[in-house]
Structures are given as structure tokens and as C-alpha cells.
Amino acid sequence: MTHHRTLHLPIALSALAALLCACTPQRNEHDIVIGVLADLTGPTADVGRPYHEGMLAAIDDLNAHGGIRRRHIQALSEDYGYKVPTAEEKYKKYVQASVVAVQGWGTGDSEALRRKVAGDELPFMSASYAEVLTDPEQSPYNFVVAATYSDQMRIALDQIAAADPQAQVAVFHHDSPFGNAPIADGKQWIASRGYQLGYQEYAMKAGATDYVASLQRAQQQGARYLIVQNVASPAATLARDIAAQKLGMKIVCLNWCSDELFVQLAGPAAEGTWMVQPFAPPSVPQPGHEPLKQYCAAKGIDFESAGVHFVQGWYTLQVMAGGLAKLLADGRELSGKNLRGALETMGPVDTGGVIGPIRFSAASHRGATAAGVYVVEHGKLVERARALTPRS
Amino acid sequence: MSATATGIFHDSYASELRLCHTRAEKRRLVLTLALLSALPWALDGYWLGVVNGIGIAAIGAVGLNLLCGFSGQISLGHAGFMAVGAFTSALLSTRLGLPAPLGIGAAVLLSAALGALVGLPALRVEGVYLAIATLASQQIIEFIVCRWSWLTQGRGFLDVPRLGFLGDHVSRLTFERSWYWLILGVATLALLGARNLLRSALGRSLMAVRDHDVAAATIGIDVARAKLTAFALSSGYAGLAGALCAQYSEIVSWERFTLDVSVQYLGMIIVGGLGSLAGSVYGAVFIGLLPPLLSELATLASSGGSSWTAQLPALQLGAFGAAIVLFLLFEPRGLARLWQRALDYFGSWPFRY
């Protein structure tokens, strides 16, 4: 037995440690650091990319205008491919980098990180509008900027009940926590409002190339209306299948397929689709679109094709920036706990009509309850009703 | 250079039963323990989190190796048993208010019992057919935890309260470090348990069944019992890993226990070395470090202007596949055998053998 054989493990480990140290990013102490989790390559990447770009654009724009009280925002952004364990891994990295807040993405990761951000006292916003995230009792550090999926579902059901009180409704949803989020609340809404609507759910398997079999079952149910809680690409496949089979069902998209991408992918099959969308799309101009238009013009981006999710990312970040501005204006220390307090007390955030005023309080982290309803006409999103809330 | 020992000779039963037989082994053990104790101070929270994930994976991989490497059965349902462990431990500690250690213990027992049940087809079929039977168990468990709304009260996930250590609430600063010690302790016990088991009559009977089940039966081994025990043991380890995972990540949802995870565990024991306990740990380290290291490399490469990060998921999958293929081609007995060969090489250096 020799002495030197025992040396290889420590040498290898110290080499590894040296490599890891070299990888730690450098940053300016004065910057406000936030972590961003994005889906750029996973199953929701089609809408995840524009949302992420909108968020980074808002940061870029804020920094170009001097930052928040002369402090720049630095975003640490990583793709997590819609995988919850990867999101947790990236989140730990952000905690290590001493971020003051995190911008997440999906329902799965927002729910999984809910308790972690509460334990670590880091405010968390995401593009998930699941009901559980609005309750400070259950999710003390999560903030939801738009009408929840459940509220969107209620608005959709209100619309359907007004148009056809006896209709059968089929809910087609992403097979994940995101897709399941509004299902039970929709059923309860029908019962509590005394609607005569039929209601059945159908899970859409990820990566399916057609949904003919599920549609057959929906046809047997006698479904006239299909509420879709999924992202644009599978929803477009669904629309094409309906058109090809001449089933004559009307699609009602919630938030994540209510966009230009769906219209583009579904083509003529998208005509007449209803869309419940909390954020005003570029095709329905609002005063709040102006700063985005200016930014896009300066950067050579086509605002119309950047789409509604770009707007969504932009304004979600603006809300968090509002909290940061209040925190720094009050002269308090920059910490997650103080930011949470600032978000709860900053008063309504005006988005220039893009989305109704967003307001949080210590009792509720439900930023808004209203969503617009749009209809697809000649390949464009046309406003059908503005700022609807579930009927009380 | 001292003379190399020509063999290991025992002059008493006690010496045969020792954990370490040579001085070099003892030295390596001490060195490893010293390194492991230094790790929490050398690594930041993020990397310690990665190490904690590896620790949990190592427990699961040891379990799978007991089944595949030592008993010659195959399972594509390992993640399913982890799900059983995770949900049981979470339900017991949240709904019945059982202390976490008791909940984890019960989770291990339930997963083991379920594992024995799922192992029943192994009495009749083997090879590819057994793989398909265990695949079915994976899908069934996945389906149940995904669709049975009672489990999560329709929410799709279960919250697990943050584990307190000695009544203390663990803050984010010490969270990873506290968990590191806990996981290290449990993993060490799990490894020692497996090692002792393999030296016992039961362990030997498992290996006899693996090598030739008919021959094993003729020398009086109850093949059916051995196979079912192997399944129960393996699922028990999986349940332990799942329960730890639930307590550590403070949330349980079905998304964490899909077929991909089962395949990943098979990858771990192939890369690490089938039929080697140390190999299970090496495999867990390898597969656990691959994604974060690749992601660091991609970030480094992207800072030059090119965009490697966009290709990262594809790169990670590719690297995982390539690692398995390369190991199967060049060293089917995995990292454990590579390490042994390296030791032998340096041991007899400058001579070839």
C-alpha cells in the first residue's frame, strides 16, 4: 500500500472546488438583485419566452431611466424547463446570491416554492394565477397580479351561461397543477350560481399530436363550449381538430391560450374563439401600452408581434418595481420582509388600462379580479367586454 | 514504496467481520469522513443543496442496487415507491400529527410492503417481462397519486411543515447545513445496513438467486422468499429516500416521481456499478453533479457571446445518455470498478501487475 494513492481524491475535490469558486458571478453591491425563473425550453416555452422577454425589457427600461431611486435592478435569470426540481435548484442559487425577490413562472414551481419563500422571507410573483397563492395565510410571500384562473373560469362560465343557459361545457386542461387549478372552483361556481350548465373535465396529455379521442368523448357529452386551460400550441391543435371534425364547438380560452400565437397557429380555426385575458393585448390599444411601444420602437422590436404575454411580463415586473420604489422611498432597509410590507401598503398600481388597478393588502394578495373578454375576428383579438369580474 | 500485500488473510472471525481490512482502507475511510465533515464549510448553500440532493439519491440508488445489482431483478418502478414513501410520510406528519421520524419509519414500512406486493410477478417472470411489470406498477402509482384527490384534498400537492431540529425553527442560513448532517447520518446508516445485510445469509441468498436461481433452489434457498425480500428491501430504501425528499423539499407532488426519475436511478447504478454499494454512491454523485456542472459550463461558455444555455436541456439529456452508453461500452461495471482499477494501477506502480 502506498501513500500517494490516498491523495487523488483530495486533489480532485479541491480542483472541483476551485472550478466552482471561479463560477460565482460578480455583481455591484449597490444593485437590487432579483431572481427570475423562466421556461424557455419546456412544454410552456411558447408563452414563457415572450413573458420572460417582457420582464427583462421592463428591467432594461427601468435601468435605462436611472433605475429605482438610482439603484439598478440586476436580474439573475435561468431557464428551468418547467421542471419543479430544477426550479428548486435554481431557487437555492438565488437565495445564495442574496436576492430580495423572485419572479417565477409556472403553477407547479410557484406552489412548490411557496413554503420555501415563506421560510426564506422572499416575495415571489409568478405567471401562475392559482387561487392558493392569493391567500396570505397559506402563501404569505406570494403575490398574484391578475385575476386568478378560478376567477377567469367563473367569468368564462358567466359568459357561457348568459349566451346559452343549458349548454354542456367541457373543460380541456393541461395535465399539471396549472391545468387542474380552476377545475374544482368552476364546478362549485356552477352549483352556487344555480346555472344549468353541464360540466366535465378532460386532461390534455402533454406532447399529444391530436386530441380527437378526447373530443369524441366531449361530443358524446354534447359539449357546445370548450373552456381551455392550456398554453397556445396545444390549444391551437385542439381548435384545428374541432374544425377538421366539424364538431361546431366554441372554444373559450383562459389566460394562457388567449393570445396572438394561438390565432396564428390555429389559423382560420381560431375565428370566433372567446378569450378571457386579464391583460389588454397590443391589438386593443390602451394608454398603458405607450411605454412598451416606445421601448420596442427604440430596440427595433415589433410590439404587435411581441404579443400580450410580453405586456404581461412587463407589467408583472412593474408591480414589483412599484413595491421596491415604495420601500426605498420610505428609506427602509432592502430586504424581502420589508418588500412584502411595501407591496401590501403601496396602494393601487395604475397600469394605464392594461389591467385594472392592482392592489395588495395584508389580508389579501389577490391583486385584481377583473379580466377582459375578447373574440377572434379576422385573425385579430377584438374586445367584447372590458374589465369583467365574476358575477356576485 | 512499501511492499504490496499479496492477499488478505484472517486469523479470527472478528477480523473477517471488520468493516476495513487494510490500513489503506482505514486511511481512506478517515480521509473521506474528514472531507465529508469539512464540506458544509467549504460549500455555499446552493452547492450544499446539490450535495443534499445527491445524499438522498444515494439512499435510493443503494436500494435499487440491492434489487438489480445484488438480486438480479430489474425495476422500472423505483420512483413509484419513492412517491409512496413521500406521500405516506407527508400525510402522517400533517394529518395525524405524527413526529417526522415516526412518519418516515412508517413510510419505509409501507413502501416495503407495497414493494413485496409488486414483486409478486417476479416469481413468474424475469428480464424484459419483469421490467414491463414494474413499469406498470410505476404508472399505476403515478396515476393514483396524481388523480386521487383525497391525498391532496384536490390541491395536487401536499405541504410539509419545515422540520425543526430540537424544537428550533431552521432559518434559511442554516437550513442546508442542518439537513446535510441529517442526510449524511441517515445515508451512512443506510449504507452500513446494506453492507451488513450483504454479509448475512439473506444477502448471500440474494446473490445466489442472481447468479443461478435453479442452483440456488437446489442448495435449499427459498427463491420466492429471496426475490420478495429483495423487492421489499429495495422499495423500503426507495420509501426512505422519498420520505426524506418530502421533508427536505417541504412539498410533495407527483411531478417529482415520474418514470424519468426511475430511469435516472437505473442510470445511476449503471454508471456507478451494478452490484457495488460504493458504486451506488458514485453513480448518485455523478448523475447529481452532471446537470449543475453542465449548467455552469454552459453559462461560462455563453458569456463569450454564443448561447449555449438555450441548448442546456438537450445537452443534459445527451450527456446522460452518452454517459450510460460509454460506461456500458467501456466499463460495464461502472465507476466503482474504475476506482478499483485506478487503485490497483497505483498500488503496483511502476509494474503493470
PDB file of N, CA and C in Angstrom, chain B residues 188-250:
ATOM      1  N   THR B 188     -25.416   7.232   5.837  1.00  0.00           N
ATOM      2  CA  THR B 188     -24.373   6.362   6.382  1.00  0.00           C
ATOM      3  C   THR B 188     -24.998   5.116   7.003  1.00  0.00           C
ATOM      4  N   LEU B 189     -26.053   5.326   7.793  1.00  0.00           N
ATOM      5  CA  LEU B 189     -26.733   4.178   8.400  1.00  0.00           C
ATOM      6  C   LEU B 189     -27.281   3.248   7.321  1.00  0.00           C
ATOM      7  N   ALA B 190     -27.873   3.849   6.277  1.00  0.00           N
ATOM      8  CA  ALA B 190     -28.460   3.043   5.199  1.00  0.00           C
ATOM      9  C   ALA B 190     -27.380   2.209   4.519  1.00  0.00           C
ATOM     10  N   LEU B 191     -26.224   2.835   4.283  1.00  0.00           N
ATOM     11  CA  LEU B 191     -25.120   2.122   3.631  1.00  0.00           C
ATOM     12  C   LEU B 191     -24.591   1.000   4.516  1.00  0.00           C
ATOM     13  N   LEU B 192     -24.398   1.321   5.791  1.00  0.00           N
ATOM     14  CA  LEU B 192     -23.895   0.303   6.712  1.00  0.00           C
ATOM     15  C   LEU B 192     -24.876  -0.853   6.808  1.00  0.00           C
ATOM     16  N   GLY B 193     -26.177  -0.496   6.857  1.00  0.00           N
ATOM     17  CA  GLY B 193     -27.202  -1.532   6.920  1.00  0.00           C
ATOM     18  C   GLY B 193     -27.109  -2.457   5.720  1.00  0.00           C
ATOM     19  N   ALA B 194     -27.004  -1.862   4.531  1.00  0.00           N
ATOM     20  CA  ALA B 194     -26.945  -2.663   3.308  1.00  0.00           C
ATOM     21  C   ALA B 194     -25.688  -3.529   3.302  1.00  0.00           C
ATOM     22  N   ARG B 195     -24.584  -2.936   3.750  1.00  0.00           N
ATOM     23  CA  ARG B 195     -23.329  -3.677   3.735  1.00  0.00           C
ATOM     24  C   ARG B 195     -23.395  -4.886   4.664  1.00  0.00           C
ATOM     25  N   ASN B 196     -23.950  -4.665   5.832  1.00  0.00           N
ATOM     26  CA  ASN B 196     -24.076  -5.778   6.775  1.00  0.00           C
ATOM     27  C   ASN B 196     -25.023  -6.839   6.253  1.00  0.00           C
ATOM     28  N   LEU B 197     -26.099  -6.364   5.631  1.00  0.00           N
ATOM     29  CA  LEU B 197     -27.084  -7.291   5.091  1.00  0.00           C
ATOM     30  C   LEU B 197     -26.440  -8.229   4.071  1.00  0.00           C
ATOM     31  N   LEU B 198     -25.567  -7.670   3.244  1.00  0.00           N
ATOM     32  CA  LEU B 198     -24.983  -8.467   2.171  1.00  0.00           C
ATOM     33  C   LEU B 198     -24.004  -9.509   2.700  1.00  0.00           C
ATOM     34  N   ARG B 199     -23.537  -9.333   3.947  1.00  0.00           N
ATOM     35  CA  ARG B 199     -22.634 -10.335   4.509  1.00  0.00           C
ATOM     36  C   ARG B 199     -23.406 -11.428   5.235  1.00  0.00           C
ATOM     37  N   SER B 200     -24.737 -11.201   5.376  1.00  0.00           N
ATOM     38  CA  SER B 200     -25.537 -12.175   6.120  1.00  0.00           C
ATOM     39  C   SER B 200     -26.022 -13.289   5.192  1.00  0.00           C
ATOM     40  N   ALA B 201     -26.651 -14.296   5.788  1.00  0.00           N
ATOM     41  CA  ALA B 201     -27.165 -15.416   4.996  1.00  0.00           C
ATOM     42  C   ALA B 201     -28.177 -14.912   3.969  1.00  0.00           C
ATOM     43  N   LEU B 202     -29.008 -13.935   4.396  1.00  0.00           N
ATOM     44  CA  LEU B 202     -30.014 -13.389   3.483  1.00  0.00           C
ATOM     45  C   LEU B 202     -29.348 -12.747   2.270  1.00  0.00           C
ATOM     46  N   GLY B 203     -28.300 -11.952   2.551  1.00  0.00           N
ATOM     47  CA  GLY B 203     -27.598 -11.281   1.463  1.00  0.00           C
ATOM     48  C   GLY B 203     -26.987 -12.286   0.505  1.00  0.00           C
ATOM     49  N   ARG B 204     -26.382 -13.313   1.065  1.00  0.00           N
ATOM     50  CA  ARG B 204     -25.765 -14.339   0.211  1.00  0.00           C
ATOM     51  C   ARG B 204     -26.834 -15.047  -0.621  1.00  0.00           C
ATOM     52  N   SER B 205     -28.023 -15.255  -0.010  1.00  0.00           N
ATOM     53  CA  SER B 205     -29.057 -15.954  -0.777  1.00  0.00           C
ATOM     54  C   SER B 205     -29.528 -15.082  -1.944  1.00  0.00           C
ATOM     55  N   LEU B 206     -29.563 -13.746  -1.723  1.00  0.00           N
ATOM     56  CA  LEU B 206     -29.940 -12.861  -2.835  1.00  0.00           C
ATOM     57  C   LEU B 206     -28.971 -13.030  -3.996  1.00  0.00           C
ATOM     58  N   MET B 207     -27.677 -13.039  -3.674  1.00  0.00           N
ATOM     59  CA  MET B 207     -26.681 -13.142  -4.738  1.00  0.00           C
ATOM     60  C   MET B 207     -26.715 -14.521  -5.395  1.00  0.00           C
ATOM     61  N   ALA B 208     -27.033 -15.540  -4.609  1.00  0.00           N
ATOM     62  CA  ALA B 208     -27.133 -16.880  -5.188  1.00  0.00           C
ATOM     63  C   ALA B 208     -28.274 -16.932  -6.197  1.00  0.00           C
ATOM     64  N   VAL B 209     -29.402 -16.289  -5.850  1.00  0.00           N
ATOM     65  CA  VAL B 209     -30.541 -16.263  -6.761  1.00  0.00           C
ATOM     66  C   VAL B 209     -30.172 -15.509  -8.030  1.00  0.00           C
ATOM     67  N   ARG B 210     -29.424 -14.397  -7.860  1.00  0.00           N
ATOM     68  CA  ARG B 210     -28.998 -13.623  -9.025  1.00  0.00           C
ATOM     69  C   ARG B 210     -28.137 -14.487  -9.947  1.00  0.00           C
ATOM     70  N   ASP B 211     -27.187 -15.233  -9.351  1.00  0.00           N
ATOM     71  CA  ASP B 211     -26.230 -15.955 -10.187  1.00  0.00           C
ATOM     72  C   ASP B 211     -26.864 -17.158 -10.875  1.00  0.00           C
ATOM     73  N   HIS B 212     -27.715 -17.884 -10.177  1.00  0.00           N
ATOM     74  CA  HIS B 212     -28.393 -19.008 -10.823  1.00  0.00           C
ATOM     75  C   HIS B 212     -29.530 -19.467  -9.924  1.00  0.00           C
ATOM     76  N   ASP B 213     -30.749 -19.146 -10.293  1.00  0.00           N
ATOM     77  CA  ASP B 213     -31.833 -19.405  -9.352  1.00  0.00           C
ATOM     78  C   ASP B 213     -32.110 -20.899  -9.158  1.00  0.00           C
ATOM     79  N   VAL B 214     -31.917 -21.686 -10.234  1.00  0.00           N
ATOM     80  CA  VAL B 214     -32.169 -23.121 -10.082  1.00  0.00           C
ATOM     81  C   VAL B 214     -31.140 -23.736  -9.132  1.00  0.00           C
ATOM     82  N   ALA B 215     -29.878 -23.365  -9.342  1.00  0.00           N
ATOM     83  CA  ALA B 215     -28.823 -23.866  -8.459  1.00  0.00           C
ATOM     84  C   ALA B 215     -29.086 -23.433  -7.024  1.00  0.00           C
ATOM     85  N   ALA B 216     -29.544 -22.192  -6.870  1.00  0.00           N
ATOM     86  CA  ALA B 216     -29.826 -21.688  -5.526  1.00  0.00           C
ATOM     87  C   ALA B 216     -30.916 -22.523  -4.870  1.00  0.00           C
ATOM     88  N   ALA B 217     -31.948 -22.862  -5.656  1.00  0.00           N
ATOM     89  CA  ALA B 217     -33.049 -23.651  -5.102  1.00  0.00           C
ATOM     90  C   ALA B 217     -32.557 -25.028  -4.686  1.00  0.00           C
ATOM     91  N   THR B 218     -31.654 -25.622  -5.471  1.00  0.00           N
ATOM     92  CA  THR B 218     -31.197 -26.970  -5.145  1.00  0.00           C
ATOM     93  C   THR B 218     -30.367 -26.996  -3.863  1.00  0.00           C
ATOM     94  N   ILE B 219     -29.738 -25.871  -3.504  1.00  0.00           N
ATOM     95  CA  ILE B 219     -28.994 -25.896  -2.234  1.00  0.00           C
ATOM     96  C   ILE B 219     -29.870 -25.418  -1.085  1.00  0.00           C
ATOM     97  N   GLY B 220     -31.170 -25.312  -1.326  1.00  0.00           N
ATOM     98  CA  GLY B 220     -32.082 -25.085  -0.219  1.00  0.00           C
ATOM     99  C   GLY B 220     -32.490 -23.650   0.013  1.00  0.00           C
ATOM    100  N   ILE B 221     -32.204 -22.776  -0.967  1.00  0.00           N
ATOM    101  CA  ILE B 221     -32.631 -21.379  -0.795  1.00  0.00           C
ATOM    102  C   ILE B 221     -34.068 -21.235  -1.299  1.00  0.00           C
ATOM    103  N   ASP B 222     -34.888 -20.567  -0.506  1.00  0.00           N
ATOM    104  CA  ASP B 222     -36.265 -20.305  -0.913  1.00  0.00           C
ATOM    105  C   ASP B 222     -36.246 -19.132  -1.892  1.00  0.00           C
ATOM    106  N   VAL B 223     -36.281 -19.462  -3.190  1.00  0.00           N
ATOM    107  CA  VAL B 223     -36.097 -18.435  -4.211  1.00  0.00           C
ATOM    108  C   VAL B 223     -37.206 -17.383  -4.139  1.00  0.00           C
ATOM    109  N   ALA B 224     -38.434 -17.849  -3.946  1.00  0.00           N
ATOM    110  CA  ALA B 224     -39.558 -16.907  -3.902  1.00  0.00           C
ATOM    111  C   ALA B 224     -39.359 -15.913  -2.766  1.00  0.00           C
ATOM    112  N   ARG B 225     -38.975 -16.435  -1.606  1.00  0.00           N
ATOM    113  CA  ARG B 225     -38.803 -15.558  -0.456  1.00  0.00           C
ATOM    114  C   ARG B 225     -37.675 -14.560  -0.712  1.00  0.00           C
ATOM    115  N   ALA B 226     -36.588 -15.069  -1.301  1.00  0.00           N
ATOM    116  CA  ALA B 226     -35.443 -14.195  -1.566  1.00  0.00           C
ATOM    117  C   ALA B 226     -35.837 -13.055  -2.500  1.00  0.00           C
ATOM    118  N   LYS B 227     -36.588 -13.398  -3.555  1.00  0.00           N
ATOM    119  CA  LYS B 227     -36.961 -12.364  -4.530  1.00  0.00           C
ATOM    120  C   LYS B 227     -37.871 -11.322  -3.894  1.00  0.00           C
ATOM    121  N   LEU B 228     -38.867 -11.807  -3.123  1.00  0.00           N
ATOM    122  CA  LEU B 228     -39.791 -10.861  -2.499  1.00  0.00           C
ATOM    123  C   LEU B 228     -39.060  -9.988  -1.480  1.00  0.00           C
ATOM    124  N   THR B 229     -38.114 -10.612  -0.738  1.00  0.00           N
ATOM    125  CA  THR B 229     -37.346  -9.815   0.226  1.00  0.00           C
ATOM    126  C   THR B 229     -36.563  -8.729  -0.500  1.00  0.00           C
ATOM    127  N   ALA B 230     -35.986  -9.107  -1.641  1.00  0.00           N
ATOM    128  CA  ALA B 230     -35.215  -8.121  -2.403  1.00  0.00           C
ATOM    129  C   ALA B 230     -36.102  -6.951  -2.795  1.00  0.00           C
ATOM    130  N   PHE B 231     -37.314  -7.266  -3.271  1.00  0.00           N
ATOM    131  CA  PHE B 231     -38.235  -6.187  -3.661  1.00  0.00           C
ATOM    132  C   PHE B 231     -38.614  -5.334  -2.460  1.00  0.00           C
ATOM    133  N   ALA B 232     -38.889  -5.999  -1.326  1.00  0.00           N
ATOM    134  CA  ALA B 232     -39.295  -5.250  -0.137  1.00  0.00           C
ATOM    135  C   ALA B 232     -38.161  -4.339   0.330  1.00  0.00           C
ATOM    136  N   LEU B 233     -36.943  -4.886   0.359  1.00  0.00           N
ATOM    137  CA  LEU B 233     -35.792  -4.089   0.800  1.00  0.00           C
ATOM    138  C   LEU B 233     -35.585  -2.879  -0.094  1.00  0.00           C
ATOM    139  N   SER B 234     -35.605  -3.158  -1.385  1.00  0.00           N
ATOM    140  CA  SER B 234     -35.350  -2.098  -2.346  1.00  0.00           C
ATOM    141  C   SER B 234     -36.410  -1.005  -2.233  1.00  0.00           C
ATOM    142  N   SER B 235     -37.677  -1.406  -2.105  1.00  0.00           N
ATOM    143  CA  SER B 235     -38.739  -0.405  -2.006  1.00  0.00           C
ATOM    144  C   SER B 235     -38.661   0.328  -0.680  1.00  0.00           C
ATOM    145  N   GLY B 236     -38.227  -0.380   0.360  1.00  0.00           N
ATOM    146  CA  GLY B 236     -38.056   0.284   1.654  1.00  0.00           C
ATOM    147  C   GLY B 236     -37.034   1.407   1.548  1.00  0.00           C
ATOM    148  N   TYR B 237     -35.921   1.123   0.883  1.00  0.00           N
ATOM    149  CA  TYR B 237     -34.912   2.178   0.690  1.00  0.00           C
ATOM    150  C   TYR B 237     -35.494   3.323  -0.145  1.00  0.00           C
ATOM    151  N   ALA B 238     -36.246   2.952  -1.183  1.00  0.00           N
ATOM    152  CA  ALA B 238     -36.858   3.988  -2.019  1.00  0.00           C
ATOM    153  C   ALA B 238     -37.813   4.836  -1.187  1.00  0.00           C
ATOM    154  N   GLY B 239     -38.593   4.145  -0.318  1.00  0.00           N
ATOM    155  CA  GLY B 239     -39.528   4.875   0.543  1.00  0.00           C
ATOM    156  C   GLY B 239     -38.801   5.835   1.461  1.00  0.00           C
ATOM    157  N   LEU B 240     -37.656   5.396   1.979  1.00  0.00           N
ATOM    158  CA  LEU B 240     -36.867   6.265   2.857  1.00  0.00           C
ATOM    159  C   LEU B 240     -36.400   7.499   2.084  1.00  0.00           C
ATOM    160  N   ALA B 241     -35.881   7.257   0.878  1.00  0.00           N
ATOM    161  CA  ALA B 241     -35.420   8.382   0.061  1.00  0.00           C
ATOM    162  C   ALA B 241     -36.579   9.331  -0.238  1.00  0.00           C
ATOM    163  N   GLY B 242     -37.743   8.765  -0.581  1.00  0.00           N
ATOM    164  CA  GLY B 242     -38.904   9.598  -0.897  1.00  0.00           C
ATOM    165  C   GLY B 242     -39.350  10.402   0.307  1.00  0.00           C
ATOM    166  N   ALA B 243     -39.367   9.764   1.490  1.00  0.00           N
ATOM    167  CA  ALA B 243     -39.817  10.463   2.692  1.00  0.00           C
ATOM    168  C   ALA B 243     -38.856  11.592   3.047  1.00  0.00           C
ATOM    169  N   LEU B 244     -37.561  11.331   2.914  1.00  0.00           N
ATOM    170  CA  LEU B 244     -36.571  12.380   3.185  1.00  0.00           C
ATOM    171  C   LEU B 244     -36.760  13.539   2.208  1.00  0.00           C
ATOM    172  N   CYS B 245     -37.002  13.159   0.958  1.00  0.00           N
ATOM    173  CA  CYS B 245     -37.193  14.155  -0.093  1.00  0.00           C
ATOM    174  C   CYS B 245     -38.396  15.042   0.245  1.00  0.00           C
ATOM    175  N   ALA B 246     -39.475  14.419   0.750  1.00  0.00           N
ATOM    176  CA  ALA B 246     -40.671  15.180   1.106  1.00  0.00           C
ATOM    177  C   ALA B 246     -40.371  16.154   2.231  1.00  0.00           C
ATOM    178  N   GLN B 247     -39.693  15.672   3.278  1.00  0.00           N
ATOM    179  CA  GLN B 247     -39.413  16.530   4.427  1.00  0.00           C
ATOM    180  C   GLN B 247     -38.436  17.639   4.055  1.00  0.00           C
ATOM    181  N   TYR B 248     -37.493  17.287   3.182  1.00  0.00           N
ATOM    182  CA  TYR B 248     -36.450  18.244   2.806  1.00  0.00           C
ATOM    183  C   TYR B 248     -37.015  19.345   1.911  1.00  0.00           C
ATOM    184  N   SER B 249     -37.816  18.945   0.904  1.00  0.00           N
ATOM    185  CA  SER B 249     -38.307  19.967  -0.019  1.00  0.00           C
ATOM    186  C   SER B 249     -39.610  20.592   0.470  1.00  0.00           C
ATOM    187  N   GLU B 250     -40.159  20.097   1.554  1.00  0.00           N
ATOM    188  CA  GLU B 250     -41.323  20.691   2.213  1.00  0.00           C
ATOM    189  C   GLU B 250     -42.579  20.677   1.362  1.00  0.00           C
TER     190      GLU B 250
END
